[in-house]
Coordinates of C-alpha atoms in Angstrom, one line a residue:
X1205 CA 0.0 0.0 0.0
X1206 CA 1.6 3.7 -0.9
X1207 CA 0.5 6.8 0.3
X1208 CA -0.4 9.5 -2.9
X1209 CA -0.7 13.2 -1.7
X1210 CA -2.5 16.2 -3.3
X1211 CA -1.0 19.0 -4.3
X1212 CA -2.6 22.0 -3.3
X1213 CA -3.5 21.0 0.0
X1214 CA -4.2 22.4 3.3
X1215 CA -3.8 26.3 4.2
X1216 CA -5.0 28.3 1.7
X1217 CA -3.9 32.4 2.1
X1218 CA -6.9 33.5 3.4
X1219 CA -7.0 31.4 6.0
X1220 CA -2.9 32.0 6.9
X1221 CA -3.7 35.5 7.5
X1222 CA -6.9 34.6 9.4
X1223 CA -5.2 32.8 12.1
X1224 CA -2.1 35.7 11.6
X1225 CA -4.5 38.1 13.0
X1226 CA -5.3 36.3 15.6
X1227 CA -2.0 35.2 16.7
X1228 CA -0.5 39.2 16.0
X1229 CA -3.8 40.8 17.8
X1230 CA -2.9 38.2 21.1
X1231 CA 0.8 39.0 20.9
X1232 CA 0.4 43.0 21.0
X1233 CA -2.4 43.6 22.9
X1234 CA -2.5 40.6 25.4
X1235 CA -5.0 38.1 26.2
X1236 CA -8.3 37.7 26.0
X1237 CA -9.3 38.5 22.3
X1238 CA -12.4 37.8 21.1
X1239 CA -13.2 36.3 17.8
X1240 CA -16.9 36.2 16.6
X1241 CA -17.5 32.5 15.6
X1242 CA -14.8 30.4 14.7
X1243 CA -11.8 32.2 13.0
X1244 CA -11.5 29.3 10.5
X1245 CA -13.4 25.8 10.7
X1246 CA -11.2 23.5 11.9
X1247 CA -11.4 22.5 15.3
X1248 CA -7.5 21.9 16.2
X1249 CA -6.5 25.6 14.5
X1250 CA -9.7 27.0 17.0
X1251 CA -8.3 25.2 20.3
X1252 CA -4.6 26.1 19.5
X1253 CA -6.0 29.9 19.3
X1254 CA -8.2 29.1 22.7
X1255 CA -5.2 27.8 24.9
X1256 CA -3.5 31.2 23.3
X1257 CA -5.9 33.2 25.3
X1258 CA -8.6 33.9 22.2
X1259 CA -12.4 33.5 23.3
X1260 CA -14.5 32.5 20.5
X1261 CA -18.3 34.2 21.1
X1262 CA -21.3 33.6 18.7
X1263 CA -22.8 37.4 19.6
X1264 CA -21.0 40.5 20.1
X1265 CA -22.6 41.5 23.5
X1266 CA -20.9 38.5 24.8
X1267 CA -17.5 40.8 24.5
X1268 CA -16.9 43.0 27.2
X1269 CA -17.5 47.3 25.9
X1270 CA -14.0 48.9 24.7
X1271 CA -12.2 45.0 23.9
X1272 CA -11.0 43.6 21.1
X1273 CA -12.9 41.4 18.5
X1274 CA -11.9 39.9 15.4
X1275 CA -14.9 38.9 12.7
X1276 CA -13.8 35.5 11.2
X1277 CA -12.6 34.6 7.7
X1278 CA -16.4 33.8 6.8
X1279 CA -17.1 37.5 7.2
X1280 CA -20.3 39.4 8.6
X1281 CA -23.2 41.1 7.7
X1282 CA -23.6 45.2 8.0
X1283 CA -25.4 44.9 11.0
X1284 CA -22.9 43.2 12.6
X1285 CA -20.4 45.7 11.8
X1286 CA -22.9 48.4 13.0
X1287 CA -23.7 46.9 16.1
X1288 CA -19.4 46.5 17.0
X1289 CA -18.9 50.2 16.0
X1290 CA -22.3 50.9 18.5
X1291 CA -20.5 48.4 21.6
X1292 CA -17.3 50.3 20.9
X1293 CA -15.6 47.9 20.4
X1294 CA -11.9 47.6 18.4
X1295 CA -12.6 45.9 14.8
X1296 CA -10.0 44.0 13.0
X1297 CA -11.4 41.9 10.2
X1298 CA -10.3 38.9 8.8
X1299 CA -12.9 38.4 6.2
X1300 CA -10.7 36.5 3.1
X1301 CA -10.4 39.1 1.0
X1302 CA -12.1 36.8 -1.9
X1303 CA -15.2 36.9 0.4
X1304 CA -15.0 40.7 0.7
X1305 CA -15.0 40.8 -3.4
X1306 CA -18.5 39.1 -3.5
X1307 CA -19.6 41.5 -0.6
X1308 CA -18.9 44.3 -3.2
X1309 CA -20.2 42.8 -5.8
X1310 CA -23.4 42.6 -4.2
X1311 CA -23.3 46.1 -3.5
X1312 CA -22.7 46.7 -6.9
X1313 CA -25.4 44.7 -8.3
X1314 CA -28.3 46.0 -5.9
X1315 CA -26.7 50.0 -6.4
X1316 CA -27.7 48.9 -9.9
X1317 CA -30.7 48.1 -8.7
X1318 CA -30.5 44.6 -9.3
X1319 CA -32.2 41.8 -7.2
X1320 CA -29.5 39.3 -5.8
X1321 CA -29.7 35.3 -6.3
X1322 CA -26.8 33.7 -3.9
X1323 CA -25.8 30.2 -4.4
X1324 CA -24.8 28.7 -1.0
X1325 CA -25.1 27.0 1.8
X1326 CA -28.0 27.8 4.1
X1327 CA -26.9 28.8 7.8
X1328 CA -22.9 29.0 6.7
X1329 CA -21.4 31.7 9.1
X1330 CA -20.2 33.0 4.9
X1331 CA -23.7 32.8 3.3
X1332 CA -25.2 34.9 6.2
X1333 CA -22.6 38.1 6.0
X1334 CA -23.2 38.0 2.2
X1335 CA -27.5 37.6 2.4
X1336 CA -26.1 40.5 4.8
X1337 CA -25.2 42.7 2.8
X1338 CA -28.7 44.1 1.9
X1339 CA -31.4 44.3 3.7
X1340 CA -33.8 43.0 1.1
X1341 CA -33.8 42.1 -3.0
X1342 CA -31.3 39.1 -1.8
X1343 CA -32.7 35.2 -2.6
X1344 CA -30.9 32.0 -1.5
X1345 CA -30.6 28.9 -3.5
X1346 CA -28.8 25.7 -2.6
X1347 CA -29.7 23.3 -6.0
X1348 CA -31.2 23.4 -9.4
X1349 CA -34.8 22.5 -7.6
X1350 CA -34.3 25.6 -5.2
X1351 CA -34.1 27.6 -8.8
X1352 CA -37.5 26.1 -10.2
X1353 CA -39.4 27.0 -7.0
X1354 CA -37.7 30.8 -7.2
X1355 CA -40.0 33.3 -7.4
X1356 CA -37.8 36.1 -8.2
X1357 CA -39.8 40.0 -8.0
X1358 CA -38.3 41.3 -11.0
X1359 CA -37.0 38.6 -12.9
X1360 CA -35.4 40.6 -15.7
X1361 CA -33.5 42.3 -13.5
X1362 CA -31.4 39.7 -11.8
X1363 CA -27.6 39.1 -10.7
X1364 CA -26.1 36.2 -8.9
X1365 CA -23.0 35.5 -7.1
X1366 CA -22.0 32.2 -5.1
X1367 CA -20.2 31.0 -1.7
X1368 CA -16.6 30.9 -2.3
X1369 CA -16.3 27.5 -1.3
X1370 CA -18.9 25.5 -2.8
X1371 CA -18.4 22.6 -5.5
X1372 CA -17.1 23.7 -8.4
X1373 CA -19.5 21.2 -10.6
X1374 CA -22.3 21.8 -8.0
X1375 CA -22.2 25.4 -8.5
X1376 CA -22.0 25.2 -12.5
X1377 CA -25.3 23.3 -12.6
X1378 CA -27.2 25.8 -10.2
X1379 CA -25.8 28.3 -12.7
X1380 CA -27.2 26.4 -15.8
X1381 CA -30.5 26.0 -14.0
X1382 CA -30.4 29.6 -13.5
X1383 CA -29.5 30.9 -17.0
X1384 CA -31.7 28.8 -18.3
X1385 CA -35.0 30.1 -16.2
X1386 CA -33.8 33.6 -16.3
X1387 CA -32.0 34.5 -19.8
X1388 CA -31.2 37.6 -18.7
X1389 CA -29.8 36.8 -15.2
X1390 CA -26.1 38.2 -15.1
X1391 CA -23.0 36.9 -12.8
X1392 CA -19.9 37.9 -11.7
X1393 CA -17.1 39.1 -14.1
X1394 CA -14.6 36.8 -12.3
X1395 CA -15.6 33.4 -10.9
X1396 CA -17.0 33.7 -7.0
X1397 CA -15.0 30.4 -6.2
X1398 CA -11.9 31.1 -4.7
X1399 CA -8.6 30.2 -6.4
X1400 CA -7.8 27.5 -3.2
X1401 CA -10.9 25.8 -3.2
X1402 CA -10.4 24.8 -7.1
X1403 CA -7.1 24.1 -7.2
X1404 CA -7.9 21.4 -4.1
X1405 CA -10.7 20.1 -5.8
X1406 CA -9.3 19.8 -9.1
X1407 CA -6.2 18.3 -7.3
X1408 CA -8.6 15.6 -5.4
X1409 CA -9.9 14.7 -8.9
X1410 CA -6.2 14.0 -9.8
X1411 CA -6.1 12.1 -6.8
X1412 CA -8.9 9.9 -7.1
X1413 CA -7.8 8.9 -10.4
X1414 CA -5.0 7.1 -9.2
X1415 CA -6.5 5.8 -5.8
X1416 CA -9.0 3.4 -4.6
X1417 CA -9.3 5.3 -1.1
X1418 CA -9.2 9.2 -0.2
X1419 CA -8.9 10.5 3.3
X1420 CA -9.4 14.2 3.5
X1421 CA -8.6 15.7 6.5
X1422 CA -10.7 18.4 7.6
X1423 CA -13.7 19.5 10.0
X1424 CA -17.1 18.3 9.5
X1425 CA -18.3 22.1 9.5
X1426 CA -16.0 23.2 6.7
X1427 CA -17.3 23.6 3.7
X1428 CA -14.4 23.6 1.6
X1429 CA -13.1 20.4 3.6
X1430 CA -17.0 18.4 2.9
X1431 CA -16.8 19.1 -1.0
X1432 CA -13.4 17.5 -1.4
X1433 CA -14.8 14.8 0.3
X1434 CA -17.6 14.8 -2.2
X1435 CA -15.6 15.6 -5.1
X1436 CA -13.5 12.1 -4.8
X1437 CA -16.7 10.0 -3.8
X1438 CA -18.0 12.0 -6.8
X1439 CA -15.6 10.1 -8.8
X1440 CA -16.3 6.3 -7.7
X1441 CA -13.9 6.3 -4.8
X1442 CA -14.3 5.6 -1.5
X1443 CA -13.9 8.6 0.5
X1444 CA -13.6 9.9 4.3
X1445 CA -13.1 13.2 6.2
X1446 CA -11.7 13.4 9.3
X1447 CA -10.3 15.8 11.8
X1448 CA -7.1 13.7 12.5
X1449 CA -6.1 10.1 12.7
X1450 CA -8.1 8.9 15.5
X1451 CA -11.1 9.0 13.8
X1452 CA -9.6 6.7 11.4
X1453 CA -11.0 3.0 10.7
X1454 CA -8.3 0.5 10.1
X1455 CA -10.7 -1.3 8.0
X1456 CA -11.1 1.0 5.6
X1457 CA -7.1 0.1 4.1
X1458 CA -7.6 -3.6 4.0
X1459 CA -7.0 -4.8 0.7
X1460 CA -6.2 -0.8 -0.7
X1461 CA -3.0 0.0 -3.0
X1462 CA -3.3 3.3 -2.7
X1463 CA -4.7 5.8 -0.5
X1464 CA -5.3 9.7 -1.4
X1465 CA -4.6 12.3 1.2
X1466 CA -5.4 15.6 1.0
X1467 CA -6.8 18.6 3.4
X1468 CA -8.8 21.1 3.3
X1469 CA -8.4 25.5 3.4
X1470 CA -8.6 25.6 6.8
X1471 CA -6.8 21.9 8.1
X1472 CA -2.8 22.8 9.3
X1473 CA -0.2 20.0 7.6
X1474 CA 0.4 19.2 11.5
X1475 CA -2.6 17.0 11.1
X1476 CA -1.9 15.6 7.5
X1477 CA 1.8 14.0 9.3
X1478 CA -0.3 12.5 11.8
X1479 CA -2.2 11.0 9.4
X1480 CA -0.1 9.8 7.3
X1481 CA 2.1 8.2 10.4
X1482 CA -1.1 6.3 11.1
X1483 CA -1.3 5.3 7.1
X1484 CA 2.3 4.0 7.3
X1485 CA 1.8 2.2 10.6
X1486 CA -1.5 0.7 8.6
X1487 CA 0.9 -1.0 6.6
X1488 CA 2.3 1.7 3.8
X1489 CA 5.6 1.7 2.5
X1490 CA 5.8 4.5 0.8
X1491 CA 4.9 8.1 0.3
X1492 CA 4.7 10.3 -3.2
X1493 CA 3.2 13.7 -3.4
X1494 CA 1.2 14.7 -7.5
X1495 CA 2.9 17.2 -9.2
X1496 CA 2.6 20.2 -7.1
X1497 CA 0.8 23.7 -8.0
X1498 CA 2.1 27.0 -7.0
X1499 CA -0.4 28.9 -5.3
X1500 CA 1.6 31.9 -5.0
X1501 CA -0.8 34.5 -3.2
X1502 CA -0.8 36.0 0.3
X1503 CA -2.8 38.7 1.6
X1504 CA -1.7 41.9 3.7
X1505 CA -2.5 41.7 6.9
X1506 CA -4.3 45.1 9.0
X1507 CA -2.0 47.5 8.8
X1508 CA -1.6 47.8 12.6
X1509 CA -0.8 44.0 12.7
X1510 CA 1.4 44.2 9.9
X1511 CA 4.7 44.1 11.6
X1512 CA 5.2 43.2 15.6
X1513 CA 6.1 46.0 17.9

């Protein structure tokens, strides 16, 4: 049995400077911090940050007036900005700036008096700061079947954009449904799905082509870390996700040749080692990595955070 891993996989840049924020806020102005939800969806990156002395609240009243609070890499609604400027409390935002580019585009579109049609996930932390971004002419749709039951106000004069982290098949046939209900319905000049989460998933695809098991290590709450999941059962192939090697079944290797490994955004390469020490004391022999893609981006971090006093 041999061990193939993905390439991209793991930590995309939105989610480095996420956790960088965090980690700089903690370091200059002491503990606690308080993040609103979790900073990223992983639950070992979240405890790490917790035993660093960050508090992770669902509601901003649950910070005390005058701290500090950092919104998550999901980003927030406009409310929930107005209601931390009303506490008084100290902002910094780690919204991934790729989330931040379909909040403007939704401000965009409705300026142009547009009505809004967002492909997502109901209830993800992401989905409610974009629906959040205007207080009305903003529909949700999950599937194709959510677009036939859509009754849309103006229906000549819609827009849509999508969760960055959705399925990158899933979301093309929402879109299809879409254009094909409402001809005139315009999108996004740039694709809403992030650069990270389609290199991983293309990268899985790769993967499952050449393995008869994938184990994707990730949360159960991340979004990006569920679709890989999807993406290599997608493609006839047994498939897991797991948050680290103790939630691994030993009898899912018997009789494999090869088994996939890959991560999601928000899952640290800490956990992929552990996992793959577990593989190997499974019974592999051998580890190769797919032909690696150069992601190349970062993102600036708050200018106050940018450089350690």
């Amino acid at each position: 049995m041999q061990i193939v891993l993905a390439n991209p996989r793991g930590f995309c840049a939105g989610v480095e400077r996420a956790i960088a924020i965090v980690e700089r806020a903690l370091a200059k102005f002491g503990a606690p911090i308080y993040v609103r939800h979790e900073i990223v969806h992983n639950k070992f990156v979240c405890d790490d940050l917790r035993a660093k002395g960050a508090v992770f609240i669902k509601e901003l009243d649950e910070a005390p007036p005058g701290s500090t609070v950092i919104f998550s890499a999901h980003g927030v609604s406009r409310a929930v900005r107005e209601e931390a400027a009303w506490r008084g409390l100290k902002v910094f935002d780690a919204t991934c700036p790729l989330v931040t580019k379909v909040h403007v585009e939704v401000g965009k579109m409705r300026k142009a008096a547009r009505e809004v049609v967002m492909i997502g996930h109901k209830g993800h932390p992401e989905v409610e700061g974009t629906m959040g971004q205007s207080a009305d002419g903003m529909y949700l749709v999950e599937t194709a079947a959510d677009v036939a039951r859509l009754e849309a106000r103006f229906p000549e004069q819609l827009s849509f954009v999508t969760q960055t982290t959705l399925s990158v098949d899933d979301a093309g046939s929402v879109i299809a449904a879409l254009r094909a209900r409402f001809p005139t319905i315009q999108g996004p000049k740039k694709n809403d799905i992030c650069y990270a989460t389609q290199n991983r998933q293309d990268a899985v695809k790769a993967l499952a082509d050449e393995c008869d098991l994938v184990i994707v290590v990730g949360s159960p709450n991340s979004s990006n870390s569920r679709r890989l999941r999807e993406v290599a059962a997608g493609r006839g192939v047994e498939a897991y996700l797991v948050d680290g090697p103790e939630e691994m079944n030993p009898a899912w290797f018997a009789g494999k040749n090869a088994v996939g490994v890959t991560a999601g955004a928000s899952a640290p390469e800490v956990l992929v080692e552990q996992v793959i020490a577990h593989i190997r004391a499974l019974g592999a022999d051998a580890v190769r990595q797919l032909a690696a893609v150069d992601e190349g981006i970062a993102f600036p971090l708050p200018k106050e955070l940018a450089a350690p006093d």
